[in-house]
Tab-separated table of C-alpha atoms and ligand atoms in Angstrom:
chain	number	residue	atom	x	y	z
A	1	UNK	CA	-7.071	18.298	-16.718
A	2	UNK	CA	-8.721	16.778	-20.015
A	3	UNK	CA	-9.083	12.814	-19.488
A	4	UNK	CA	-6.721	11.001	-21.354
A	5	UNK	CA	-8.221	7.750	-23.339
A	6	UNK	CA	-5.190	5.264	-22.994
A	7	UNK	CA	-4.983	1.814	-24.868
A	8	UNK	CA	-2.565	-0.942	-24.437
A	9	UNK	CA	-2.498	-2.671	-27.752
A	10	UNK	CA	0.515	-4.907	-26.883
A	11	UNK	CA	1.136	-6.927	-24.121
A	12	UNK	CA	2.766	-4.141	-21.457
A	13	UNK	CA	3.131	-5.519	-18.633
A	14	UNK	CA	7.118	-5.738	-18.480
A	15	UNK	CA	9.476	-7.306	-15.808
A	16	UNK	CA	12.107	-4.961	-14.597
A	17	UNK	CA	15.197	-5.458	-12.431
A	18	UNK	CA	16.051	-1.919	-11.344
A	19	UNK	CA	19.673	-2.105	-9.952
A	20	UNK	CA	18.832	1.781	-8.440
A	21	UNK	CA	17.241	2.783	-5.149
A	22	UNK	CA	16.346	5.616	-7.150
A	23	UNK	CA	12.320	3.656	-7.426
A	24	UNK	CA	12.400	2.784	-3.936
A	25	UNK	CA	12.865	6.357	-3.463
A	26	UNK	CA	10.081	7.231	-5.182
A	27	UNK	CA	7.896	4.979	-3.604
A	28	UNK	CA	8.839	6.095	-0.010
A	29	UNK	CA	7.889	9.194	-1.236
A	30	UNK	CA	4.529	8.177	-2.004
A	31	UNK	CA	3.844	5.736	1.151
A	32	UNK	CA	2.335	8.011	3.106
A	33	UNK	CA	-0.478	8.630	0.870
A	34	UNK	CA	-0.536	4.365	0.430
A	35	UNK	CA	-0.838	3.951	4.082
A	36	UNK	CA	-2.692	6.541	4.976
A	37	UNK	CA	-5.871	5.059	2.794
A	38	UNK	CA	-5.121	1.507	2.996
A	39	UNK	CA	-7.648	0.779	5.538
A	40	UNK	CA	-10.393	2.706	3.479
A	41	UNK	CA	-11.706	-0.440	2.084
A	42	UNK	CA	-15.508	-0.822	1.682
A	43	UNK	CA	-18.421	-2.142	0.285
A	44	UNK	CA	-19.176	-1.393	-3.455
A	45	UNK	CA	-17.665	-1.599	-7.131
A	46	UNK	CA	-14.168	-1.880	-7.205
A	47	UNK	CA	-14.011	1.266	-8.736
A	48	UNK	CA	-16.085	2.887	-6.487
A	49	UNK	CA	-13.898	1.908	-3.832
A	50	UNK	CA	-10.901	2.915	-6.227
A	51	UNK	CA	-12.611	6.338	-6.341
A	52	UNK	CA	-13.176	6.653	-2.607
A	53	UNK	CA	-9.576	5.694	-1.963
A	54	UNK	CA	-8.558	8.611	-4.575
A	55	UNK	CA	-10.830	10.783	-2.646
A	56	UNK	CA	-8.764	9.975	0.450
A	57	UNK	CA	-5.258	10.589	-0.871
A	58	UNK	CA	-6.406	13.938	-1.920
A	59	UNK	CA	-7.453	15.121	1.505
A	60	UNK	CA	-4.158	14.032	2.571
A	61	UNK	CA	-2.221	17.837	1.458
A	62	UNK	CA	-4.880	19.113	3.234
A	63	UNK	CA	-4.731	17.138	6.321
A	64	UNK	CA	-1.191	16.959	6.885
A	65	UNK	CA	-0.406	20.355	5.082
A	66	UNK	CA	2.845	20.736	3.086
A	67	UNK	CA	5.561	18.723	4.409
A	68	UNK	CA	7.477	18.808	1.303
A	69	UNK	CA	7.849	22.672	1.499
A	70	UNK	CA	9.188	21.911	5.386
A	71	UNK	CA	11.867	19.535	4.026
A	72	UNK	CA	9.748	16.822	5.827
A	73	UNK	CA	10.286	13.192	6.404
A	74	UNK	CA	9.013	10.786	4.102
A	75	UNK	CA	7.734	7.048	6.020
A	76	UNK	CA	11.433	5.473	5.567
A	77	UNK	CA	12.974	8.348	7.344
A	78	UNK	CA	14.825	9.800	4.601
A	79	UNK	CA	13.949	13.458	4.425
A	80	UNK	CA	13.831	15.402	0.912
A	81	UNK	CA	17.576	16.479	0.756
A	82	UNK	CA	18.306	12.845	1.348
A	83	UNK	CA	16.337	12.024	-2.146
A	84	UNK	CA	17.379	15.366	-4.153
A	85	UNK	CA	19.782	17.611	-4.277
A	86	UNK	CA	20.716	20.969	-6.451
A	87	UNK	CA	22.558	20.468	-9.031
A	88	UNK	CA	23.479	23.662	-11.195
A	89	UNK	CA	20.027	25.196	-9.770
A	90	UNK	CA	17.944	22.002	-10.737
A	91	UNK	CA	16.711	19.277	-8.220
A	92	UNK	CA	18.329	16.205	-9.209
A	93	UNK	CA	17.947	12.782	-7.400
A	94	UNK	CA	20.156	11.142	-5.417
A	95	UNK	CA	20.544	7.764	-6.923
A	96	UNK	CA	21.942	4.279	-4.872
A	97	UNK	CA	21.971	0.770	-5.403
A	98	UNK	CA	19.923	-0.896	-4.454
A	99	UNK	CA	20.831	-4.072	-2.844
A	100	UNK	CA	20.034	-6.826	-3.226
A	101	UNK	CA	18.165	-5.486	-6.569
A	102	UNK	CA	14.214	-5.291	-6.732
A	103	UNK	CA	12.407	-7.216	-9.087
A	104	UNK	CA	9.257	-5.263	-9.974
A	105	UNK	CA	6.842	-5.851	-12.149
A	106	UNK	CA	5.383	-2.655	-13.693
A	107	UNK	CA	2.655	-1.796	-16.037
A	108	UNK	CA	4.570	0.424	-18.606
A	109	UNK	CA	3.161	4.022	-19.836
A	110	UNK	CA	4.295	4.478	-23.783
A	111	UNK	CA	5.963	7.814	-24.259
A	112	UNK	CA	3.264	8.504	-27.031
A	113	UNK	CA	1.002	8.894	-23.509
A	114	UNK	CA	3.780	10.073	-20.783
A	115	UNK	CA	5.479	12.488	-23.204
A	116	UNK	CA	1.662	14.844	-23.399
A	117	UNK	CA	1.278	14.345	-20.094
A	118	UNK	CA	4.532	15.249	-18.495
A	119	UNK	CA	4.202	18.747	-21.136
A	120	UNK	CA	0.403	19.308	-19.528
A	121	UNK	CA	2.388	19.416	-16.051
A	122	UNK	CA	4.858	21.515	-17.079
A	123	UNK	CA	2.753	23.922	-18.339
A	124	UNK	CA	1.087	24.551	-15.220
A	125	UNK	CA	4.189	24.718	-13.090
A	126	UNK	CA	7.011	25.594	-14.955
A	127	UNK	CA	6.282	29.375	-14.298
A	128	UNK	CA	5.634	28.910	-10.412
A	129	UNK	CA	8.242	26.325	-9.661
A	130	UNK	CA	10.812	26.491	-12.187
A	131	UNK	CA	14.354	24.489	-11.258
A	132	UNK	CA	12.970	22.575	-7.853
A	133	UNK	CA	10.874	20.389	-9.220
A	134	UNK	CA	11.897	17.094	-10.592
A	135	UNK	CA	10.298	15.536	-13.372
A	136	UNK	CA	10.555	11.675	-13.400
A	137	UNK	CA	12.431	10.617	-16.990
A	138	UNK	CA	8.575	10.368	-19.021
A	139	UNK	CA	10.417	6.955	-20.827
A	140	UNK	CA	9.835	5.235	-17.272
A	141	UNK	CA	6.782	5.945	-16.277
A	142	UNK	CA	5.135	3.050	-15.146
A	143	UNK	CA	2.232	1.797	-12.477
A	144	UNK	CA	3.842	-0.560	-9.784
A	145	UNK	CA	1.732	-3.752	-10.119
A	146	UNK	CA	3.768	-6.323	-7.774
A	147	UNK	CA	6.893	-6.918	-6.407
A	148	UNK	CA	8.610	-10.259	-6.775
A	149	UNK	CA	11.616	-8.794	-4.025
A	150	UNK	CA	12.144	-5.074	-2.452
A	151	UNK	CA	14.150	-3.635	-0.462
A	152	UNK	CA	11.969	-4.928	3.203
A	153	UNK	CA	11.809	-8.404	2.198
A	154	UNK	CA	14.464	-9.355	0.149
A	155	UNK	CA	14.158	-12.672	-1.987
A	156	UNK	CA	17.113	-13.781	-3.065
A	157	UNK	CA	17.328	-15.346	-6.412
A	158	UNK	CA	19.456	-16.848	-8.554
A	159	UNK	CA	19.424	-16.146	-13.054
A	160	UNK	CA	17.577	-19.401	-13.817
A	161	UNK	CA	14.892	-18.984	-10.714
A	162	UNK	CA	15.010	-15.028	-12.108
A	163	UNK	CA	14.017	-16.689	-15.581
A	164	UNK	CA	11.063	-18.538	-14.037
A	165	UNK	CA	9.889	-15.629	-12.822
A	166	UNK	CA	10.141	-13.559	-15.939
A	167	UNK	CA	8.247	-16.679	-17.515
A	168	UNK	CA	5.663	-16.885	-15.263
A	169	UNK	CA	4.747	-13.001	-16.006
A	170	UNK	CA	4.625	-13.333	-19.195
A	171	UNK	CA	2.006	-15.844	-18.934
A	172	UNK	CA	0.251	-13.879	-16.403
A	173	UNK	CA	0.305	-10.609	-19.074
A	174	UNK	CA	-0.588	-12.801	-21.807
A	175	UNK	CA	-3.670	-13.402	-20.766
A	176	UNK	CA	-4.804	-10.055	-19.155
A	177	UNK	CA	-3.807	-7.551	-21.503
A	178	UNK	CA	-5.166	-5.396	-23.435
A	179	UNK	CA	-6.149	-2.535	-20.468
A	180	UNK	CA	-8.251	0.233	-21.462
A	181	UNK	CA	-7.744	3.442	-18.565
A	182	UNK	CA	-8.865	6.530	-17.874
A	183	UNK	CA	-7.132	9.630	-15.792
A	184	UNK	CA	-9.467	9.705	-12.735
A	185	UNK	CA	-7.586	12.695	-10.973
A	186	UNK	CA	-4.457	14.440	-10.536
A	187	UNK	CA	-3.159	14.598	-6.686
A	188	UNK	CA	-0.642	16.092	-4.716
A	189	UNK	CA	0.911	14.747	-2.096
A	190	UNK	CA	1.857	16.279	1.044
A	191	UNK	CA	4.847	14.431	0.900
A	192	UNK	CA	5.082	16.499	-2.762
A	193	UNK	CA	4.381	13.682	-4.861
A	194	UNK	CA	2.269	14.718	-8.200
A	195	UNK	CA	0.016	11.370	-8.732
A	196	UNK	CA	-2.126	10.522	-11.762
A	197	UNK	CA	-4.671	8.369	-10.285
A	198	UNK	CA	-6.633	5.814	-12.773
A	199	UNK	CA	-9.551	4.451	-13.121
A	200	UNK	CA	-10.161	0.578	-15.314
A	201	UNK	CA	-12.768	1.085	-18.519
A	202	UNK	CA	-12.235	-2.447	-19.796
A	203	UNK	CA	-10.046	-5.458	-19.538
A	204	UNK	CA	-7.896	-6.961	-16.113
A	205	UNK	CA	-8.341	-4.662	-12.826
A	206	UNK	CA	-5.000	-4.086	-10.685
A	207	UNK	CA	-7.306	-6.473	-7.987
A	208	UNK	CA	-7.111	-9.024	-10.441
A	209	UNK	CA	-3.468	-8.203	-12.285
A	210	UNK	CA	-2.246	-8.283	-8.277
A	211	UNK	CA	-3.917	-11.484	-7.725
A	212	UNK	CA	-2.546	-13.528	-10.576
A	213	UNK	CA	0.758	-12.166	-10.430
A	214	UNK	CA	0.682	-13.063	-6.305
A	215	UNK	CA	-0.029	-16.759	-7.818
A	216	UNK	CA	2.375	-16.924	-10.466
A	217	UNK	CA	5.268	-15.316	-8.326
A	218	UNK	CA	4.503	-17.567	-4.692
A	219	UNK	CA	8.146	-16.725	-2.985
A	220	UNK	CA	6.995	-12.937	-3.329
A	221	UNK	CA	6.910	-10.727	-0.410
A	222	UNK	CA	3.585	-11.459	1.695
A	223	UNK	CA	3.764	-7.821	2.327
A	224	UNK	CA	3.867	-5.958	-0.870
A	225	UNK	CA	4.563	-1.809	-1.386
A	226	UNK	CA	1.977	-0.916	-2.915
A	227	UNK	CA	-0.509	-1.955	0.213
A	228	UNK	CA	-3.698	-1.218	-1.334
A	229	UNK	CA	-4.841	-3.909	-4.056
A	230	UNK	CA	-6.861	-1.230	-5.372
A	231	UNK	CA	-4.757	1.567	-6.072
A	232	UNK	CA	-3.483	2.223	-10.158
A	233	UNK	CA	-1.613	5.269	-9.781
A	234	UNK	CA	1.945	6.513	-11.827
B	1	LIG	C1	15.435	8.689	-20.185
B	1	LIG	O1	15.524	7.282	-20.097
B	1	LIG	C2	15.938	6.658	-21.306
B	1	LIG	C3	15.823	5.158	-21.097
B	1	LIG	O2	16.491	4.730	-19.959
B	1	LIG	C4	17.338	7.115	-21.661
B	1	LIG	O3	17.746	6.532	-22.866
B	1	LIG	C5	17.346	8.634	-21.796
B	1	LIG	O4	18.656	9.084	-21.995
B	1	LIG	C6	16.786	9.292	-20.537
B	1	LIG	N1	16.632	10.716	-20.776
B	1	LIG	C7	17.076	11.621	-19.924
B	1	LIG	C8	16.816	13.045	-20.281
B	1	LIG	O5	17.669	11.330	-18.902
């Protein structure tokens, strides 16, 4: 695939409060990969070790083979028909609430960049795998940065300590945007997970988004989904 030249102009990073399980779905779908390469850190640029960690997550479908064809397990022990089902011959997720809600804070992807990506996927698998794959919605595509509560550590809070929060990334993205990125690769997971994996050309890395955002947000979950500083992937 081409590389796509992205540029945040505005300030994107935006606070979310996703009442749906429907994300924490999608990341359980993707843990595997996380986990799997989370220990890969090394010496060297932090995009070399970005790269390295890519390299990693796309050994994985050939390591562990196609458990998404088997129906496999995913790491919270849902298995696929637990996350999608047919509907009228399409694979449609299974949405919940999630509860208490998660407060994520995700870098946002402008449809002007999701919408010719999404069609570039399409493309290429439209005529193999028409009506069981599911495409996420390309108005929410987004990189998860940090989570201020999930679904393993819930922190409770209330609207004014929820406006604090909100207040205290703002600051955070005032300061850091704008992000200049780069598609690095394209993987599959064995889990069936399409990633695009990124690479930083100029302004804040994740490392250092993760880092401020861990300051700025200090009753956050010590252990955070996205277990690899490093990885920039939507
Ligand atoms: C995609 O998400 C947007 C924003 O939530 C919503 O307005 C739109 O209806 C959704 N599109 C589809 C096809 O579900």
């Amino acid at each position: 695939m081409a590389r796509n030249k992205i540029q945040w102009r505005t300030p994107a990073l935006v606070w979310t409060s996703s009442f749906l399980l429907f994300y924490i779905i999608f990341r359980s779908a993707m843990n595997s990969s996380s986990s799997s390469s989370s220990s890969t850190l090394g010496s060297g640029s932090v995009a070399d070790r970005r790269s390295r960690l890519y390299d990693g997550m796309a050994r994985d479908l050939d390591e562990h083979g196609a458990k998404f064809l088997e129906g496999g397990e995913t790491s919270q022990s849902l298995s696929l028909s637990d996350l999608f089902e047919l509907k009228d011959g399409s694979v449609t997720p299974v949405l919940r609430a999630a509860n208490p809600p998660v407060r994520a804070n995700v870098l946002y992807l402008d449809p002007k960049y999701s919408i010719p990506i999404s069609q570039a996927v399409k493309e290429i698998f439209l005529p193999y795998f028409d009506g069981v794959i599911w495409f996420q919605n390309t108005s929410l595509y987004h990189f998860s940065m940090f989570h201020a509560s999930h679904h393993l550590t819930p922190v409770i809070a209330n609207d004014n300590e929820i406006e604090a929060e909100a207040n205290a990334v703002k600051a955070v993205a005032e300061t850091l945007c704008p992000l200049k990125i780069v598609l690095d690769r394209v993987v599959l997971t064995s889990t069936g997970v399409l990633l695009g994996c990124w690479q930083v050309i100029s302004g804040a890395d994740p490392v250092t988004i993760r880092a401020k955002l861990r300051n700025a947000l200090p009753r956050a979950p010590e252990k955070q989904l996205a277990r690899n500083l490093l990885i920039f992937y939507i």
